Short mmCIF file of C-alpha atoms in Angstrom, two decimals:
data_model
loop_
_atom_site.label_atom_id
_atom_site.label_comp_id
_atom_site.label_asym_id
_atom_site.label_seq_id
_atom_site.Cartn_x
_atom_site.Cartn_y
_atom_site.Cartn_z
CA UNK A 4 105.34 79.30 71.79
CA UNK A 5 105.69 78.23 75.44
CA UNK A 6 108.41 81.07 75.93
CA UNK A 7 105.22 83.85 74.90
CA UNK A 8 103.07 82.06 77.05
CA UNK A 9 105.03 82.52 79.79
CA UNK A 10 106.43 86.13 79.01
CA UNK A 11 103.18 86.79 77.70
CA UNK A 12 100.41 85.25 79.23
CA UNK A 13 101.24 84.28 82.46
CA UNK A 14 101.31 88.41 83.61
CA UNK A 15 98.26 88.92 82.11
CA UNK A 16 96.87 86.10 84.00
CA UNK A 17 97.57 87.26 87.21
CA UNK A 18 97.28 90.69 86.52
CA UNK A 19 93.68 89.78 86.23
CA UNK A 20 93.95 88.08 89.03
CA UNK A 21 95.21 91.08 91.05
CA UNK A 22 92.04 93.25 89.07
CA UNK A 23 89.91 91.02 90.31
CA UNK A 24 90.99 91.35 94.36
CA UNK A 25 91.48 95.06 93.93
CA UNK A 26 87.23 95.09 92.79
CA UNK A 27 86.89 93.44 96.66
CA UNK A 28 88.89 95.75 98.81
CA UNK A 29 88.76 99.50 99.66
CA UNK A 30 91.44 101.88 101.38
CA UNK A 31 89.70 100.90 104.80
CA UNK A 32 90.97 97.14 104.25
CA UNK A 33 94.86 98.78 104.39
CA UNK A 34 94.23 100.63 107.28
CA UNK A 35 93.20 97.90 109.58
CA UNK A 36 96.22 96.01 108.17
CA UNK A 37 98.04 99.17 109.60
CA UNK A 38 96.50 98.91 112.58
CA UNK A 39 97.76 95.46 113.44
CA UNK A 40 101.98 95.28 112.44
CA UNK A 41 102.59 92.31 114.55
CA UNK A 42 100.57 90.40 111.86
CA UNK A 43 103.20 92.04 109.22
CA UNK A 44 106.59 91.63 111.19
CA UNK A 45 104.81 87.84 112.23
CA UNK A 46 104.45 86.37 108.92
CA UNK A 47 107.58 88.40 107.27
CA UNK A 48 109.39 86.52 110.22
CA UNK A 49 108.17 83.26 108.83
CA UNK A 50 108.81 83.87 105.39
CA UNK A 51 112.33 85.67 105.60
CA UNK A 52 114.35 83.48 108.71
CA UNK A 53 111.39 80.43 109.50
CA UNK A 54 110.98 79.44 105.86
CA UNK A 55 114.65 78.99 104.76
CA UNK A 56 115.62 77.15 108.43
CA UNK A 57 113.05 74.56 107.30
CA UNK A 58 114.93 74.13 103.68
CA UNK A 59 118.11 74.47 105.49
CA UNK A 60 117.06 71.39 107.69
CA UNK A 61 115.07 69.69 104.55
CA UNK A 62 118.51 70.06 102.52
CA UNK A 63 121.21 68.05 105.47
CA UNK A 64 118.31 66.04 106.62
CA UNK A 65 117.44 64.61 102.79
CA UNK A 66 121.14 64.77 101.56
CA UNK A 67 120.31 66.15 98.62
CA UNK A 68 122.82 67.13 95.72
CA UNK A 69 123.56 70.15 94.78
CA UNK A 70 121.36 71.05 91.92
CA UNK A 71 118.19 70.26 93.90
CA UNK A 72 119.26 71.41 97.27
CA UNK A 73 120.59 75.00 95.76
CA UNK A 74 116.75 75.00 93.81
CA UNK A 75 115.07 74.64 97.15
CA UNK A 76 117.37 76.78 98.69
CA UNK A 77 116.59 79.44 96.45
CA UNK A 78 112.64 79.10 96.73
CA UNK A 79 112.93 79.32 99.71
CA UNK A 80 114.47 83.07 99.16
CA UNK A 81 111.72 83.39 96.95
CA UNK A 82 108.59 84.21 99.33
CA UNK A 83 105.17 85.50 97.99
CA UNK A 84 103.84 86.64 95.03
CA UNK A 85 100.70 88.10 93.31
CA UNK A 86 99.93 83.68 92.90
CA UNK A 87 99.69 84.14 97.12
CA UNK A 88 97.72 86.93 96.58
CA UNK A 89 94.82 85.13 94.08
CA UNK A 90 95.24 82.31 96.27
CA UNK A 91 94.60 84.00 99.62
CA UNK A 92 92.04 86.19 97.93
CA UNK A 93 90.04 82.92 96.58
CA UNK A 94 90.42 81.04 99.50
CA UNK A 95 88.59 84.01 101.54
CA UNK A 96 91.84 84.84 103.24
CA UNK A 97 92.65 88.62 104.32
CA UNK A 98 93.96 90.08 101.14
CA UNK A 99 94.78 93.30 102.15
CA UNK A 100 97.40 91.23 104.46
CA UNK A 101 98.67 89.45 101.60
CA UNK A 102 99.37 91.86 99.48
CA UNK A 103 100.82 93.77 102.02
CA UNK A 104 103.95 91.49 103.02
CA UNK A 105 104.24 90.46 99.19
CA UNK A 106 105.04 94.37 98.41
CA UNK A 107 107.49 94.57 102.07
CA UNK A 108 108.83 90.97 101.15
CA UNK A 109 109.79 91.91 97.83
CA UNK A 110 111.92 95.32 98.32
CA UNK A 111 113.90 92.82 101.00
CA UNK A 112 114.31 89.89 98.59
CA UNK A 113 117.16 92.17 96.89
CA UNK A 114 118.89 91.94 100.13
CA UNK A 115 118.32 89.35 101.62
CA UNK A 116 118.54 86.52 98.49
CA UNK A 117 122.10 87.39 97.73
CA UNK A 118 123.48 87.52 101.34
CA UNK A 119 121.89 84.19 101.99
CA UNK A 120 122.50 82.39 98.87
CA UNK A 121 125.57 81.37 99.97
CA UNK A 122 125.38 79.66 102.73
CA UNK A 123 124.54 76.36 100.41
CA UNK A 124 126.41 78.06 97.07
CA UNK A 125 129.42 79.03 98.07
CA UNK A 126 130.90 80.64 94.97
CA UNK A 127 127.45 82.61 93.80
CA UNK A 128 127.98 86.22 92.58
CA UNK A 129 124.50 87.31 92.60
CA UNK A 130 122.81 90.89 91.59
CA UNK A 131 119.69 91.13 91.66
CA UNK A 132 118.02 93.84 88.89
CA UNK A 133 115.92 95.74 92.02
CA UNK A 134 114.60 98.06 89.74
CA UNK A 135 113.77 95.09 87.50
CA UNK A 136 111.72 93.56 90.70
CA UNK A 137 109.88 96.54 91.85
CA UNK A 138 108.57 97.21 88.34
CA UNK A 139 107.23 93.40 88.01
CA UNK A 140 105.81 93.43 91.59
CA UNK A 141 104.18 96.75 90.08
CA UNK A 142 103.02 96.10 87.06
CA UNK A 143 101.61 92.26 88.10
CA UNK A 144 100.08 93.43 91.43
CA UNK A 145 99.68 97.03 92.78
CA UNK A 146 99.06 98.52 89.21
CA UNK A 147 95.85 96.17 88.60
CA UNK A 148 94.63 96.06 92.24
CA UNK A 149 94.63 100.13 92.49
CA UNK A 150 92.48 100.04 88.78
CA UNK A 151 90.29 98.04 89.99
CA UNK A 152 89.89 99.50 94.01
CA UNK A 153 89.33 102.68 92.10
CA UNK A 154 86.36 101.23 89.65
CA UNK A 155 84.86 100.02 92.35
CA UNK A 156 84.71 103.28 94.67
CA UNK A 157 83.40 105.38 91.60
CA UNK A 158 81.76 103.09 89.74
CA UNK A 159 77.97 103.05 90.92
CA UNK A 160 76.05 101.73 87.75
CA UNK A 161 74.22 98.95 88.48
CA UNK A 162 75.88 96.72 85.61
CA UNK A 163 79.28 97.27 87.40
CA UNK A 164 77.66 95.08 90.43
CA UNK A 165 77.67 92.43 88.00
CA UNK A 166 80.79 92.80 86.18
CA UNK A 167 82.50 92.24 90.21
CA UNK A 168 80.25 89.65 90.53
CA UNK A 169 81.15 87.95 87.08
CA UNK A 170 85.37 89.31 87.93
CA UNK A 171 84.86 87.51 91.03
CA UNK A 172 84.14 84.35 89.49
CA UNK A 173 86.53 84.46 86.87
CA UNK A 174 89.59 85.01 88.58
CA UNK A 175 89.33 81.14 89.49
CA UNK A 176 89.15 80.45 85.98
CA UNK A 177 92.81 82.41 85.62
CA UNK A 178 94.69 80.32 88.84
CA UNK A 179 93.18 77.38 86.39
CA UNK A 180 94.88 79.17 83.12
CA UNK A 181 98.31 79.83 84.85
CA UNK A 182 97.98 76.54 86.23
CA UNK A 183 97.72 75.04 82.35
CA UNK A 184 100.71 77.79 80.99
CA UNK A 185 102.90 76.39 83.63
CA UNK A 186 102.29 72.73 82.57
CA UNK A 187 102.47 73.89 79.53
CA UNK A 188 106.05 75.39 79.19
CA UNK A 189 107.24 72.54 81.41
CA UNK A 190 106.53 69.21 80.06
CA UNK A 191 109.66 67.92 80.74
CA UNK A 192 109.06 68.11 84.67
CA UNK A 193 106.74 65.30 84.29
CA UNK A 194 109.30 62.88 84.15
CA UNK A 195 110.88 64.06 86.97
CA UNK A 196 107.34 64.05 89.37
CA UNK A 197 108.63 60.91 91.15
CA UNK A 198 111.88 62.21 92.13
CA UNK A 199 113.99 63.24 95.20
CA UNK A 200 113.52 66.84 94.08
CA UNK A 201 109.39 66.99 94.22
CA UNK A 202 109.43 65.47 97.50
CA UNK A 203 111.74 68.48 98.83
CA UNK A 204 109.55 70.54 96.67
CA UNK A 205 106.09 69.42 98.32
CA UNK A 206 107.36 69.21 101.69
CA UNK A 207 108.92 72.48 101.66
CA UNK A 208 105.19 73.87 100.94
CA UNK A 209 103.46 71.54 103.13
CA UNK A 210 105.81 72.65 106.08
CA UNK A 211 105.86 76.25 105.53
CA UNK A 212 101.69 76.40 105.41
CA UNK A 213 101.91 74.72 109.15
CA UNK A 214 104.62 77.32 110.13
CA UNK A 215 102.40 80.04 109.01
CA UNK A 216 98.97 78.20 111.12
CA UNK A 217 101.43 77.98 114.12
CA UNK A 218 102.12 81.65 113.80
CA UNK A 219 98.61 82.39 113.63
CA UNK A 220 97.83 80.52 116.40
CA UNK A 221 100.21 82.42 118.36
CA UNK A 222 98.87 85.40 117.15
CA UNK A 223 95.42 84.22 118.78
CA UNK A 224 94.48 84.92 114.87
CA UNK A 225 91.11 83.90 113.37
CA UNK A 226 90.39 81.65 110.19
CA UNK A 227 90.93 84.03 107.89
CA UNK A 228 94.74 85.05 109.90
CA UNK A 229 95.57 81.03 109.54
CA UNK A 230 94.22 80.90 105.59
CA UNK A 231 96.33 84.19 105.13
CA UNK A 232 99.91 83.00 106.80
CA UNK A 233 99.39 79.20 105.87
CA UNK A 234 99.79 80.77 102.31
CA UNK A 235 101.52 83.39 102.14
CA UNK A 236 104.70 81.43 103.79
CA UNK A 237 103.71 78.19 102.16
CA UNK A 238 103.08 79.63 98.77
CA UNK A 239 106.70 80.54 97.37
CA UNK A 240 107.56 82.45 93.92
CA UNK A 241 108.84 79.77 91.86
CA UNK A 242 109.09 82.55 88.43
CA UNK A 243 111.76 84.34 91.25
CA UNK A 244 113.71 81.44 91.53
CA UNK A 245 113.86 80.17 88.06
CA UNK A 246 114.96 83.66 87.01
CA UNK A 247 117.39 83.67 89.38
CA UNK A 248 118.96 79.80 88.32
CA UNK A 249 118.71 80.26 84.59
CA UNK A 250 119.31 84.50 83.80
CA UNK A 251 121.14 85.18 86.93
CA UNK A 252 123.10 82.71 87.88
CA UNK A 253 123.30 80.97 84.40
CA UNK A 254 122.99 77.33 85.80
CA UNK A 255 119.57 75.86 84.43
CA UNK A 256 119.88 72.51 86.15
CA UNK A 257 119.22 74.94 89.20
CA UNK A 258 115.91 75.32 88.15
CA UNK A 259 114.40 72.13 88.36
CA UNK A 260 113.63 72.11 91.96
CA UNK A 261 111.18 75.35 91.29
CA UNK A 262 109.82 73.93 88.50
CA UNK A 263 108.76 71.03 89.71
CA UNK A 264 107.51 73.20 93.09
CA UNK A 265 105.51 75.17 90.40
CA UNK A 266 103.42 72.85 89.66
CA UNK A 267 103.10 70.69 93.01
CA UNK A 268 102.49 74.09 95.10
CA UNK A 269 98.91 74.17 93.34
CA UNK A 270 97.78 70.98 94.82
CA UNK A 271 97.77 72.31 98.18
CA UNK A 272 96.50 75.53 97.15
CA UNK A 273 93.63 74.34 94.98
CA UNK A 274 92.70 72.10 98.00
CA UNK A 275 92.41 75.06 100.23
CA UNK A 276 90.33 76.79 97.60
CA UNK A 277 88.08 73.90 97.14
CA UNK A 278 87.61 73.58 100.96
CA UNK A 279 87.24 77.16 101.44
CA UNK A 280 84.07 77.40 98.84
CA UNK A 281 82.64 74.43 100.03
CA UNK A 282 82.52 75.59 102.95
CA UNK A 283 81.27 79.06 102.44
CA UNK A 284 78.35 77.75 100.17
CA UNK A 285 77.31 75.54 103.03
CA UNK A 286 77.68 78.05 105.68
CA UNK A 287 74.23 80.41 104.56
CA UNK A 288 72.76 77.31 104.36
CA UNK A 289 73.05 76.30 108.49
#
């Protein structure tokens, strides 16, 4: 049962998640995106070299054994997602951004995972099924964000105002419901939430959101520039790295470190989701 969830459920989750963003953007939101590539090559920067120096540091400076230190070292391989992308979208952060350096990030991953996976597992022999990524990045993210960009451009009944109004507020509702599925299928990392690994696992979030908000600060960026990079190199693909532990690699103890970063990542994000409503219900207000 938990196995359908997750094969099952999960995708459609987010992919209604990714329907949801694609009702609030429109081809001009890309080409400011293009207009701006030091925002791109910034962030991609973070996520691809700053992000795994940090677990590199986290992994000598903690001493941890293998199992969790190769787990962290693989999410931090791992970076983005369409979860960043809900996130940043619900948080009020600059989608188009988002999704952008999730689609570059992930035609690299293929790459770069395998020739950096050894530096803390010496013997892997890693392949990573690229065809097998692009189609998931696809299917989970661009497929439902183009459906719903194009709804919205030629859609002009007035009950379609609603239905993005009523999208809008259910995509919360699905971070909730892959929130739950993850739980879920994982029970067992409950009795592991006090352990060396979920430290690693939390502070490997906590300090890749203030690598991104010290990137955007050097970028001079704005709020929604700080929301955007503070996620999208804080937020790491956990699914990635459990594949990679338990199909690729065939080594499930690997996977406990992602697991438990699974379900500790949504602390922090939910936090910056609650603050970021709060704050924009209180701002028509003033």
């Amino acid at each position: 049962m938990s196995q359908t969830m997750l094969t099952i459920a999960l995708p459609l989750a987010l992919a209604w998640m990714m329907y949801c963003v694609g009702l609030t953007l429109t081809l001009a939101d890309f080409k400011r995106v293009a207009t701006f590539p030091k925002k791109i090559l910034a962030g991609l920067a973070a996520q691809l070299i700053g992000l795994p120096l940090l677990a590199y540091v986290l992994i000598h400076l903690l001493a941890l054994p293998e199992p969790i230190a190769v787990g962290l070292w693989l999410l931090a391989l791992a970076p983005g997602g369409a979860s960043s992308n809900a996130i940043t979208h619900l948080s009020g952060g600059d989608t188009a951004l988002s999704i952008s350096m999730t689609a570059i990030s992930s035609l690299i991953i293929p790459i770069s995972l395998p020739l950096m996976l050894p530096l803390v597992l010496s013997d892997a022999q890693l392949v990573i099924p690229v065809k097998m990524a692009i189609l998931q990045l696809t299917a989970v993210t661009f497929v439902p964000v183009m459906i719903g960009m194009i709804m919205k451009q030629y859609i002009k009944a007035l009950w379609f105002s609603s239905f993005i109004s009523f999208a809008g507020r259910s995509s919360l509702w699905a971070l909730f419901f892959t929130v739950t599925i993850t739980l879920a299928a994982n029970t067992k990392v409950f009795n592991q939430l006090f352990s060396v690994g979920s430290i690693a696992a939390i502070v490997l979030c906590l300090s890749g959101m203030i690598l991104g908000v010290i990137v955007a600060k050097a970028l001079r960026g704005d709020k929604r520039l700080v929301k955007t990079l503070a996620i999208e190199v804080g937020i790491q693909n956990a699914g990635t790295a459990i594949f990679v532990a338990v199909v690729q690699l065939q080594r499930p103890e690997l996977a406990l470190t992602p697991l438990l970063y699974g379900v500790l990542m949504n602390i922090p994000a939910l936090v910056i989701i609650h603050r970021s409503k709060r704050q924009a219900a209180i701002l028509p207000k003033s």
